[in-house]
Short mmCIF file of C-alpha atoms and ligand atoms in Angstrom, two decimals:
data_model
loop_
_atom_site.label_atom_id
_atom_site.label_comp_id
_atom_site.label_asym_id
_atom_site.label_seq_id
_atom_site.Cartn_x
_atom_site.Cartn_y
_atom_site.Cartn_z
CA UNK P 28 17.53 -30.67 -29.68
CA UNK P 29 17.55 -34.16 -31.82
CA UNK P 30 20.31 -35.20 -33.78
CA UNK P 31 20.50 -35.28 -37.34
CA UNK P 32 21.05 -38.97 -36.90
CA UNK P 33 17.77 -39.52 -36.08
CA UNK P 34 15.66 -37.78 -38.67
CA UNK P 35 16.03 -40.78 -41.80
CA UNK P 36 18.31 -38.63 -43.68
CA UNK P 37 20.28 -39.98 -47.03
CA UNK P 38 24.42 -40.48 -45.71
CA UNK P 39 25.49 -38.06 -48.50
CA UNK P 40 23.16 -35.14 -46.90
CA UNK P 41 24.02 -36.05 -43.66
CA UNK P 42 27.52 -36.11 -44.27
CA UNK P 43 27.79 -32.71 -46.05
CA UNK P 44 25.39 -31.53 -42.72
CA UNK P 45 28.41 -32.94 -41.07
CA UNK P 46 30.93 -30.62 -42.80
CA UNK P 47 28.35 -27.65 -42.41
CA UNK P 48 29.47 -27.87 -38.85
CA UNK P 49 25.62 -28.46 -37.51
CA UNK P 50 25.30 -30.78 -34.75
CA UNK P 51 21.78 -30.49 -33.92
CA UNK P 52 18.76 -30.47 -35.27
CA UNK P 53 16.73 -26.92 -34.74
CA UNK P 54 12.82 -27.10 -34.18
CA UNK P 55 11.85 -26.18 -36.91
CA UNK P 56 13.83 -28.95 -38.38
CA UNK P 57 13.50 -31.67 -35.89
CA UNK P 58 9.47 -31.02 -36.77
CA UNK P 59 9.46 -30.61 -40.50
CA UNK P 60 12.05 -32.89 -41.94
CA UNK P 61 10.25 -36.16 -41.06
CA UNK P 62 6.97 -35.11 -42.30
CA UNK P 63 8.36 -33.19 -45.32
CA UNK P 64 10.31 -36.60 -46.11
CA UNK P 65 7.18 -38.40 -45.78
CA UNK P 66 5.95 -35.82 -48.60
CA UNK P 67 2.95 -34.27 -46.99
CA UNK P 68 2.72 -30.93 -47.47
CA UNK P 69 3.67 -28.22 -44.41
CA UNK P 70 2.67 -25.13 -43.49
CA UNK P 71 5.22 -23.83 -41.30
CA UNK P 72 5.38 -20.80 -39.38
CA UNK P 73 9.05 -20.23 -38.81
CA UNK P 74 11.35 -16.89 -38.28
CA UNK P 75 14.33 -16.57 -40.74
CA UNK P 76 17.43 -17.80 -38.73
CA UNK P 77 15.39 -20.87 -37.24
CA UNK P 78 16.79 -22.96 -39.72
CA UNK P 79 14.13 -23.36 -41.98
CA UNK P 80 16.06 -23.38 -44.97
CA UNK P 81 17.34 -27.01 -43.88
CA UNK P 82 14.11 -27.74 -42.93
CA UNK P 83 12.50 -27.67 -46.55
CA UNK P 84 15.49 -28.49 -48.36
CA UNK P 85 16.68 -31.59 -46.77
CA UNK P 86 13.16 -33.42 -47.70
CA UNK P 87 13.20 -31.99 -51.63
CA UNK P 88 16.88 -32.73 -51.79
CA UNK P 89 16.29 -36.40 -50.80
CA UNK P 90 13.57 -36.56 -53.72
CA UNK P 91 14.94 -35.67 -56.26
CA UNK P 92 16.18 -37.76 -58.83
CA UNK P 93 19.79 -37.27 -60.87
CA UNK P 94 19.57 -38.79 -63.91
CA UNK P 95 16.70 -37.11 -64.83
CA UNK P 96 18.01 -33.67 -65.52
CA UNK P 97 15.26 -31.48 -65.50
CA UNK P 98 13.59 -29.15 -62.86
CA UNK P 99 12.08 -31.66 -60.06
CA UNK P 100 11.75 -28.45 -57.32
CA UNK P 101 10.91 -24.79 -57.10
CA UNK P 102 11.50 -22.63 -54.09
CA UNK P 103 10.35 -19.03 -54.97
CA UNK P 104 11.51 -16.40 -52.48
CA UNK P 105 11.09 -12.74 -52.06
CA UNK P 106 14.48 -11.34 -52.95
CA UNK P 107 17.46 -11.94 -55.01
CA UNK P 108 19.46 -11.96 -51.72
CA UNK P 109 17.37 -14.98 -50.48
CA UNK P 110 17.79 -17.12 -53.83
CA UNK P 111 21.32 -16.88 -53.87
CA UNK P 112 21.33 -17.41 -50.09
CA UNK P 113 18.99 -20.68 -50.58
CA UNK P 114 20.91 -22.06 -53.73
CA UNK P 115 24.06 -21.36 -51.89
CA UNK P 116 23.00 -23.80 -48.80
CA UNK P 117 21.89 -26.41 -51.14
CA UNK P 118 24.67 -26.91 -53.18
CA UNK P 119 26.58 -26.92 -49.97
CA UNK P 120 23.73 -29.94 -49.01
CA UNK P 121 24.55 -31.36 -52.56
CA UNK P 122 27.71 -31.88 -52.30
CA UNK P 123 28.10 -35.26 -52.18
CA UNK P 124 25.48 -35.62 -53.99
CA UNK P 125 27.44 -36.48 -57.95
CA UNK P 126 25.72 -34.15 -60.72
CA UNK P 127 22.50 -32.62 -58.86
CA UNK P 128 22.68 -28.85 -60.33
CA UNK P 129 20.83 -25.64 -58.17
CA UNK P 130 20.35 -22.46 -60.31
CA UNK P 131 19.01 -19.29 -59.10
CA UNK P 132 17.01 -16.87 -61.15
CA UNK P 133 16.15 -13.32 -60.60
CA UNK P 134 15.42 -10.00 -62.09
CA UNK P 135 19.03 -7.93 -62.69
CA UNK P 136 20.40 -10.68 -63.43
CA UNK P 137 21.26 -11.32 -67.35
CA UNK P 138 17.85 -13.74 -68.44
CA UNK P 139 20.19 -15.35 -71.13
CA UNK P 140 22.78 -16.31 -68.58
CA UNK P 141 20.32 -17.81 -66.67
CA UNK P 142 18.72 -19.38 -70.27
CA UNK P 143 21.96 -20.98 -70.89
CA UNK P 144 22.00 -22.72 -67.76
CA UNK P 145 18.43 -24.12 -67.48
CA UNK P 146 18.75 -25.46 -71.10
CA UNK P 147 21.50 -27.41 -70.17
CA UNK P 148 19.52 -29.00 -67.51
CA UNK P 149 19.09 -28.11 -64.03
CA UNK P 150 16.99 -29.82 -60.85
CA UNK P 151 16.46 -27.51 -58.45
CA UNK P 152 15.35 -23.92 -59.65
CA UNK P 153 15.59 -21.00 -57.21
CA UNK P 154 13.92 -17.97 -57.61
CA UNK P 155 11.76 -14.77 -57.43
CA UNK P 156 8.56 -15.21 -59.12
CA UNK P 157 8.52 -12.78 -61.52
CA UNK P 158 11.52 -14.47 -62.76
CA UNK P 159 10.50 -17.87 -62.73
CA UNK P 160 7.28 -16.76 -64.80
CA UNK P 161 9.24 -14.71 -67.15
CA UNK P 162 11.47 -18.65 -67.93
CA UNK P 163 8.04 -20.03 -67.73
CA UNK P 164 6.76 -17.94 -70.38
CA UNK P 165 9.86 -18.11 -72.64
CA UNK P 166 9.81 -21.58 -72.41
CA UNK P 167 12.86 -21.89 -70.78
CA UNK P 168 11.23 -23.72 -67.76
CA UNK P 169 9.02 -26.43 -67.96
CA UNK P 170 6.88 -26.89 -65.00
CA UNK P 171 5.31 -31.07 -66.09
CA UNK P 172 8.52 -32.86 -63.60
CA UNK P 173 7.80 -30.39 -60.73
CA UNK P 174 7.50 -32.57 -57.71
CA UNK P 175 8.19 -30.04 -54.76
CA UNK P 176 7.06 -26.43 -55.02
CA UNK P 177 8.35 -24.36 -51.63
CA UNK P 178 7.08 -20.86 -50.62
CA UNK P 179 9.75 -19.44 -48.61
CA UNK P 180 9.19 -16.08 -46.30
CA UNK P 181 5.68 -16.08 -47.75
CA UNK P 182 4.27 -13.47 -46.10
CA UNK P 183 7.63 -11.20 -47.45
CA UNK P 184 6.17 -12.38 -50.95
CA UNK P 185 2.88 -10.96 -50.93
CA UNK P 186 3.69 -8.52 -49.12
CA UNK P 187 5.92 -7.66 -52.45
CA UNK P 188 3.01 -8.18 -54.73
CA UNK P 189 4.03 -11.59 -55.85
CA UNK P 190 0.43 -12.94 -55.17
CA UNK P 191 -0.56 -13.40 -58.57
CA UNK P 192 2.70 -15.01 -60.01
CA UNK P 193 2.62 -17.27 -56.91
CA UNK P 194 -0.62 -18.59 -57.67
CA UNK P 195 0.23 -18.60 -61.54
CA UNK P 196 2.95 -20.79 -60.35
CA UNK P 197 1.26 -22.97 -58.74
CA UNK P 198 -1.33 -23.71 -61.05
CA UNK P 199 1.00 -24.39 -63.49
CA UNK P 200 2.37 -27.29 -61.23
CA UNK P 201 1.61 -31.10 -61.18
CA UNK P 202 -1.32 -31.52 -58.73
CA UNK P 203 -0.06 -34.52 -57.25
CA UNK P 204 3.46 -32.38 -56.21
CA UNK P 205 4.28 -31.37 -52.57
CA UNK P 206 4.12 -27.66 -51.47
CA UNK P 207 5.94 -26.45 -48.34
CA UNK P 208 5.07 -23.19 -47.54
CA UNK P 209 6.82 -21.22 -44.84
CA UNK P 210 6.58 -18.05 -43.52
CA UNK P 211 7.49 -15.74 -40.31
CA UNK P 212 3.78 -14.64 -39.81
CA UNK P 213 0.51 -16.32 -40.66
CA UNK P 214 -1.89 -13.64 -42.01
CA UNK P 215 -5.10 -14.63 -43.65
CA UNK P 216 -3.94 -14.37 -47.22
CA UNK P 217 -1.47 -17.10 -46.49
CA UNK P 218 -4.09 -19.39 -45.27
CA UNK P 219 -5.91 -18.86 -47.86
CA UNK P 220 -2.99 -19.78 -50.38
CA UNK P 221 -2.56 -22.76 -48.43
CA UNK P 222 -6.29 -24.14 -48.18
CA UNK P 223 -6.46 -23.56 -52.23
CA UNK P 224 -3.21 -24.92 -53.00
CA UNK P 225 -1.84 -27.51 -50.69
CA UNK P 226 -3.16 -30.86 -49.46
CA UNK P 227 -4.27 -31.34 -45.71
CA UNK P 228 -0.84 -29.43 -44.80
CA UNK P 229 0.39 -30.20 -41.26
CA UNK P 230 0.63 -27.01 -39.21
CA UNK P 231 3.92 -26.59 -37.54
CA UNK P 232 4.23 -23.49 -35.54
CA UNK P 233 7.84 -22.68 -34.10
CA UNK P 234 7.85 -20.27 -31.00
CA UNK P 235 5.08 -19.42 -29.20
CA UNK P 236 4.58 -16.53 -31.29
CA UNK P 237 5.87 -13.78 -33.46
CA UNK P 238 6.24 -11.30 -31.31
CA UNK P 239 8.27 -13.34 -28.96
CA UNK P 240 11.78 -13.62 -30.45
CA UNK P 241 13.91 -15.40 -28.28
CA UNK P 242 17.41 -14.35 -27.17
CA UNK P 243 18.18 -11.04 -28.47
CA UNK P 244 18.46 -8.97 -25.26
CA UNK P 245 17.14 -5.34 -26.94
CA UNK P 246 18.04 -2.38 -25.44
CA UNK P 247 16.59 1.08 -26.40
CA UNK P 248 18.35 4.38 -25.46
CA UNK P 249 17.36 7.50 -24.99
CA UNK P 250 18.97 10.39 -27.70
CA UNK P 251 19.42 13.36 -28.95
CA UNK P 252 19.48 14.37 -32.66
CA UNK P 253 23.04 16.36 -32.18
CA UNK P 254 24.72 13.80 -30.17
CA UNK P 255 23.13 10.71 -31.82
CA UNK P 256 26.06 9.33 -34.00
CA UNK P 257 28.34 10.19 -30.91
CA UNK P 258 26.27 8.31 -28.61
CA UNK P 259 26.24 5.25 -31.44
CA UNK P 260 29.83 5.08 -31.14
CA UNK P 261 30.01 5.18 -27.74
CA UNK P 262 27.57 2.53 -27.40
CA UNK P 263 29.78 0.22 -30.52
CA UNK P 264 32.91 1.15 -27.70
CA UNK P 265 30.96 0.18 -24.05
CA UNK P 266 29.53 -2.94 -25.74
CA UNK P 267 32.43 -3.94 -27.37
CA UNK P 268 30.86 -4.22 -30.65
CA UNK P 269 33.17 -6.24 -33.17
CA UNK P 270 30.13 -5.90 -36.08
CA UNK P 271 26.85 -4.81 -36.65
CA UNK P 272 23.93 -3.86 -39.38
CA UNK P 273 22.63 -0.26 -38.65
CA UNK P 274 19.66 0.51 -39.73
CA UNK P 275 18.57 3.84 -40.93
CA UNK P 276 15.09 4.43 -42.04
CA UNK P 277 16.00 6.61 -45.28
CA UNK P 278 18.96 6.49 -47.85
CA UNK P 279 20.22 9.98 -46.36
CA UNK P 280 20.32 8.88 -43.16
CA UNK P 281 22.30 5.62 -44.56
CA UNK P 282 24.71 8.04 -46.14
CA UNK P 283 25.77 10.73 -43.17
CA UNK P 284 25.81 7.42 -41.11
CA UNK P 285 28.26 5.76 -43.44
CA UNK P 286 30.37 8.83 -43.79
CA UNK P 287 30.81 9.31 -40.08
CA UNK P 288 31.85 6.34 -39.57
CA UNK P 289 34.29 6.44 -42.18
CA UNK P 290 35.52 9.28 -40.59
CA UNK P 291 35.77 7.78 -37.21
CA UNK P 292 38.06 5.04 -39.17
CA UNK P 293 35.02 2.16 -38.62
CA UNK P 294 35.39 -0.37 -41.23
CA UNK P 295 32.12 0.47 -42.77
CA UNK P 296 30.30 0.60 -46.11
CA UNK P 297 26.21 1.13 -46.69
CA UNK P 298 23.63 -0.57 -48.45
CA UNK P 299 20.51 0.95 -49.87
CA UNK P 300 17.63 -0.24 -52.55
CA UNK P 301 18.75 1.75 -55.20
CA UNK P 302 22.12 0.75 -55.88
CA UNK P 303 22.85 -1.83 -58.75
CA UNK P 304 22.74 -5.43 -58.11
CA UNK P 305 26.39 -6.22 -58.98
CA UNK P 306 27.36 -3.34 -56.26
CA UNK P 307 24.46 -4.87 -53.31
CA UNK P 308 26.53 -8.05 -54.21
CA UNK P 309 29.88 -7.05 -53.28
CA UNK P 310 28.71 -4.63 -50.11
CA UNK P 311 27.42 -8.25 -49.11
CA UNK P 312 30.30 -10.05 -49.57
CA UNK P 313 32.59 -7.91 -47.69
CA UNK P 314 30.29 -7.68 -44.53
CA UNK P 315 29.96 -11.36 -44.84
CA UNK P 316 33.81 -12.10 -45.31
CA UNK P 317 34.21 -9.89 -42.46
CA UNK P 318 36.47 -7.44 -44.52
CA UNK P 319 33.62 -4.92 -43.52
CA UNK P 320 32.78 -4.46 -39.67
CA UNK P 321 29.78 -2.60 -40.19
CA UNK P 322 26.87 -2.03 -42.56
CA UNK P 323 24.55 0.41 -43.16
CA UNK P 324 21.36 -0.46 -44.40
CA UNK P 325 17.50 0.33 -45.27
CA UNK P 326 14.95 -1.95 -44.62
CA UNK P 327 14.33 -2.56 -48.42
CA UNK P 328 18.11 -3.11 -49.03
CA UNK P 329 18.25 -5.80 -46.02
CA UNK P 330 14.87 -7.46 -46.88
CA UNK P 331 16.13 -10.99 -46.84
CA UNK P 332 19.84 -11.12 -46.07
CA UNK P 333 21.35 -13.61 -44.06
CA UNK P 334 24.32 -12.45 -42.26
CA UNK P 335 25.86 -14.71 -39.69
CA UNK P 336 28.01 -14.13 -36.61
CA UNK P 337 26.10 -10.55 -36.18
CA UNK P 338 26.29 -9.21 -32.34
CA UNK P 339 24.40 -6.34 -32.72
CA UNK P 340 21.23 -4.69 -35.09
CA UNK P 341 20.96 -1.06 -34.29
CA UNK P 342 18.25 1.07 -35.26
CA UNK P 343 19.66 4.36 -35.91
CA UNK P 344 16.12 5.42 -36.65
CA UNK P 345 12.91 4.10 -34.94
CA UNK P 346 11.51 1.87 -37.38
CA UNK P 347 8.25 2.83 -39.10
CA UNK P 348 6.36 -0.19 -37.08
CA UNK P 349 6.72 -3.50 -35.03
CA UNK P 350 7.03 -5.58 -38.05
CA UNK P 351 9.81 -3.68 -39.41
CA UNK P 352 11.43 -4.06 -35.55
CA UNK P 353 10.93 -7.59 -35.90
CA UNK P 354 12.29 -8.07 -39.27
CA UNK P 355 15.35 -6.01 -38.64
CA UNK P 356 16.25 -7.04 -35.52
CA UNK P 357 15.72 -10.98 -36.26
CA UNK P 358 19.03 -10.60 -38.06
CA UNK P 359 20.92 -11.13 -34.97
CA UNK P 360 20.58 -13.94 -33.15
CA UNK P 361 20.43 -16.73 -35.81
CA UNK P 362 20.00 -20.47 -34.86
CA UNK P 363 20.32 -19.92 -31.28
CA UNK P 364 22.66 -17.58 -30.53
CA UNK P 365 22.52 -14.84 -28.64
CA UNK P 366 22.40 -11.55 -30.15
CA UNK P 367 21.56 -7.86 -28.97
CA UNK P 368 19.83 -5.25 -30.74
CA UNK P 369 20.17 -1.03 -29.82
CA UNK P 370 16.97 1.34 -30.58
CA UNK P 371 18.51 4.92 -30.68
CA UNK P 372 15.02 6.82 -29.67
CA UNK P 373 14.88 10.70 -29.81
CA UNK P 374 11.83 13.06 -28.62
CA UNK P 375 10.89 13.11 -31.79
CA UNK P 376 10.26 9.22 -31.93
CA UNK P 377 8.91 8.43 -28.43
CA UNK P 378 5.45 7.58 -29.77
CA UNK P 379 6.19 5.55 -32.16
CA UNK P 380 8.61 3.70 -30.44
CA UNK P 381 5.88 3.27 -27.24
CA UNK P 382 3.81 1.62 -30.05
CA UNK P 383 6.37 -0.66 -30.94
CA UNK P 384 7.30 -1.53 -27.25
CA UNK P 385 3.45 -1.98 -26.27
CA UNK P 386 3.55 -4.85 -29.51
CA UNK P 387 6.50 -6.39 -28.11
CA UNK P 388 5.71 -9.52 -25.46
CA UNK P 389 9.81 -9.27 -24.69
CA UNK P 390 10.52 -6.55 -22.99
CA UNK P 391 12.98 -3.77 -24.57
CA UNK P 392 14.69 -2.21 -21.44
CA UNK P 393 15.82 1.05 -21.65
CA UNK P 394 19.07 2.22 -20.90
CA UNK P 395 21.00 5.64 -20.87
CA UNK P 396 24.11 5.70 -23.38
CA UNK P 397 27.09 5.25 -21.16
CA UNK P 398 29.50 7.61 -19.75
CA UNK P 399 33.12 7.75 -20.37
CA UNK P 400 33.47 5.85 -16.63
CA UNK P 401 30.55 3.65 -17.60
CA UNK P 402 32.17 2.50 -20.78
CA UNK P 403 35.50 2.14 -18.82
CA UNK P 404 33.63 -0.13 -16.91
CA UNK P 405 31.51 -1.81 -19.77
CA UNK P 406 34.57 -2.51 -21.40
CA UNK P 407 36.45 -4.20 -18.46
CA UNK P 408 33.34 -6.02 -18.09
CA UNK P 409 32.85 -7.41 -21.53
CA UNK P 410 36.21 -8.77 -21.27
CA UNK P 411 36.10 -10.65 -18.13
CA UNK P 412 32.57 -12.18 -19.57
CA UNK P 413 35.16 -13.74 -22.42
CA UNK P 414 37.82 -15.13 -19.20
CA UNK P 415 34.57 -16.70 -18.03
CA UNK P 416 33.82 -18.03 -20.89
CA UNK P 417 37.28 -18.97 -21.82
CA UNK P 418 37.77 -20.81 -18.14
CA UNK P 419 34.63 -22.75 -19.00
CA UNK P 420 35.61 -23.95 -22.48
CA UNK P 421 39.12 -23.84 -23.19
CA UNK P 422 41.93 -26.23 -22.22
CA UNK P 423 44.19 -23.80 -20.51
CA UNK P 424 46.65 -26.32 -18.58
CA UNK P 425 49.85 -25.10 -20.69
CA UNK P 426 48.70 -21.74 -19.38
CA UNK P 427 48.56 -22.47 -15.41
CA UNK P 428 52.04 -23.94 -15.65
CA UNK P 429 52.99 -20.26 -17.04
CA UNK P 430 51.35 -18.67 -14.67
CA UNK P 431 52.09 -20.68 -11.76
CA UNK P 432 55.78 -20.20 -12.76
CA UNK P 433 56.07 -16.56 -12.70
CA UNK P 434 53.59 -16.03 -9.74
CA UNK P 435 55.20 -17.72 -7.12
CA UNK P 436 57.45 -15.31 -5.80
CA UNK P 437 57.03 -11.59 -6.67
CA UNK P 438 53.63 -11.75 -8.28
CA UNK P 439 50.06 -13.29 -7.18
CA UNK P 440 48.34 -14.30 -9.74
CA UNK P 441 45.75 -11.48 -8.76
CA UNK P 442 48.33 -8.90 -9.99
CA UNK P 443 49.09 -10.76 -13.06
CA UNK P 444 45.31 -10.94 -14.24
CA UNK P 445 44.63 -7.58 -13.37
CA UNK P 446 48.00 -6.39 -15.39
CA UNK P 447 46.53 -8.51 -18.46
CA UNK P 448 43.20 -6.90 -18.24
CA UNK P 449 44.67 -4.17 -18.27
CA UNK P 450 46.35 -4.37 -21.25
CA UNK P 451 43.42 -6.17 -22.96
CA UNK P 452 41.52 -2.67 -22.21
CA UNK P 453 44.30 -0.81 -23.91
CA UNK P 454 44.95 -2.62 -27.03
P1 AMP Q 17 17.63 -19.98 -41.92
O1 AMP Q 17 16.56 -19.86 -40.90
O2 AMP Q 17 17.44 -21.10 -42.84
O3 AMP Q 17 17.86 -18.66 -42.63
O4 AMP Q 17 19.00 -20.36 -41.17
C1 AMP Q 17 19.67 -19.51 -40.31
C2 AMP Q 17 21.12 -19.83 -40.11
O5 AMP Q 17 21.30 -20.95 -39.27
C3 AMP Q 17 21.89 -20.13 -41.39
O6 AMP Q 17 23.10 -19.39 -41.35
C4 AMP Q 17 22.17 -21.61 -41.31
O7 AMP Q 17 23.38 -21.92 -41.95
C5 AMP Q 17 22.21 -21.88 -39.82
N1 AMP Q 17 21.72 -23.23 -39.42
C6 AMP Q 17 20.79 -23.96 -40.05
N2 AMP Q 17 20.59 -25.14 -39.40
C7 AMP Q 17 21.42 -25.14 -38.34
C8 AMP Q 17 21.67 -26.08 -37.28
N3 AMP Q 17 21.02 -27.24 -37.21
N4 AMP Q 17 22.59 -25.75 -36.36
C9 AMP Q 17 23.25 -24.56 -36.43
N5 AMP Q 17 23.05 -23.63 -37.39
C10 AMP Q 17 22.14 -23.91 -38.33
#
């Protein structure tokens, strides 16, 4: 992967990527931030956690101009969730950049709140469409400076019903401004959008394809109804799981799957569609602080969230199709890393799970839930992947000496990493 050095970015943006901790350019960005900074418009086929929100804000960022304090750019995505998320990663790209003010805007929100702030002047506007129209239409937002309009997880926005307000949008947009459009999948109604609304877009495709997502090493196991949130704990305890997004496919199942774990003293808490914003908001922040190990979720209530540093999706349930597989299980893995995702799969689901498997061009392997001596073994396992790893990365001179000390005589240094491991398994 390129550099960030090498893509004509602005010092201030490439300093806060700097403090972002991101070394390297991903595809997505190494492909789309020279073109989008030549301001040509892209069409970009790209999977949430490639890094496409660097990708189209770095080249709007870079446009826009300070002094003139009104909105230059409008990035309309599907969910609340993802405006926040977005805003959130530009202001972090702002930073050094004196005065440049992000707002996001969506429904549950408090419209005069969000009033206040626009009147006072804001260059960047993030939001759901049906929010951005409703400011359009009170005159709170005035479309004439727009340079940079960005579609983000398209294909999530009409598959919301946003069509319409997109295109309003859009119409209601300087001609002459750029539109970066991204999406996961390309489906016709996209391409349509994009030959009536953007200017000989350059194509950039990331992946060979969406049903290839790379890394995620997906397991699916075989279950029972009765023993199915046993065998998901003994699958958190084999694998070591630290924290994960479960995914049921109804708020019920959310529920008992909360409570249980509760029970089983998991740090847990649950997510589903119908809870109030301000609640969705704090579940969030806890799983994303880490205060909360793991979440229980819908697919409506995840549509959208980014959650870092996740090892594992599970699907409690089967989802209803391969697209909901994909989207749920795309939340592990993000920018690269590596990532595993469970499938618990009863009788009851074996068809439409072979349907899902059949879509699949990586292959799911299946796998029995492990024993109690399996998961003795797992476990031992798991940690001696983490020596490895630790051997290969970590400066452990100061520890030899120790080591070397007190194995000389009575101890090898056989019996003294087999006593640690030991006690690593019991802790
Ligand atoms: P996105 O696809 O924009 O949702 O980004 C997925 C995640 O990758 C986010 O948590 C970003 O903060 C992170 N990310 C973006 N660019 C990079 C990069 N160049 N290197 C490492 N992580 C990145």
């Amino acid at each position: 992967m390129m550099n960030f050095d090498d893509l004509n970015i602005s010092d201030e943006i490439k300093k806060a990527i700097v403090e972002m901790g991101f070394e390297k350019a991903t595809p997505i960005q190494k492909k789309a931030i020279p073109i989008g900074l030549k301001g040509m418009d892209i069409t970009a086929q790209a999977q949430t956690g490639s890094g496409k929100t660097l990708a189209f804000s770095i080249p709007i960022l870079q446009k826009i101009f300070v002094p003139d304090r009104s909105p230059q750019a409008i990035i309309l995505c599907p969910t609340r969730e993802l405006c926040i998320q977005v805003a959130g990663e530009i202001e972090k790209l702002a930073k050094h950049i004196k005065k440049l003010k992000v707002l996001a805007v969506y429904g549950g929100q408090s419209i005069g709140k969000q009033t206040r702030v626009l009147k006072k002047g804001v260059h960047i506007v993030v939001g759901t469409p049906g929010r951005v129209i409703d400011h359009i239409q009170r005159k709170n937002l005035d479309l004439i400076g727009v340079e940079s309009v960005v579609l983000d997880e398209a294909d999530e926005m009409l598959d919301m019903g946003f069509r319409e307000d997109i295109e309003t949008i859009l119409k209601n947009t300087p001609h002459q401004r750029q539109t970066l459009l991204f999406s996961a999948t390309i489906p016709r109604q996209i391409r349509r959008i994009a030959e009536n609304y953007q200017k000989n877009p350059k194509f950039i495709k990331i992946g060979s394809n969406k049903k290839t997502i790379p890394k995620i090493t997906q397991y699916s196991f075989k279950t029972n109804p009765k023993y199915k949130f046993d065998d998901l704990c003994n699958l958190f305890e084999a694998y070591d799981v630290k924290s994960a997004l479960i995914f049921c496919n109804t708020k019920k199942g959310v529920d008992f799957v909360f409570k249980n774990l509760k029970k089983n003293d998991y740090s847990s808490d649950a997510l589903h569609g119908d809870m109030t914003q301000k609640i969705r908001d704090k579940v969030m922040n806890k799983f994303r602080n880490g205060n909360v190990r793991f979440l229980v979720a819908t697919d409506v209530a995840a549509r959208g969230l980014d959650i870092s540093n996740l090892d594992v999706v599970v699907n409690y349930d089967v989802p209803q199709n391969f697209d909901d597989y994909t989207h749920r299980i795309g939340r592990t893995a993000r920018a690269g890393n590596a990532g595993f995702a469970f499938t618990l799969v009863t009788s009851r689901d074996s068809n439409l799970f072979d349907n899902i498997k059949k879509q699949s061009k990586v292959r799911i392997i299946e796998k029995d839930i492990p024993s109690d001596d399996e998961i003795d073994m797992l476990k031992s396992k798991v940690i001696l992947e983490r020596v490895k790893n630790s051997i290969k990365n970590d400066d452990l001179d100061k520890y030899k000496k120790l080591i070397k000390n007190s194995s000389s005589k009575t101890f090898s240094s056989d019996d003294i990493a087999s006593a640690l491991l030991k006690m690593m398994r019991e802790n």
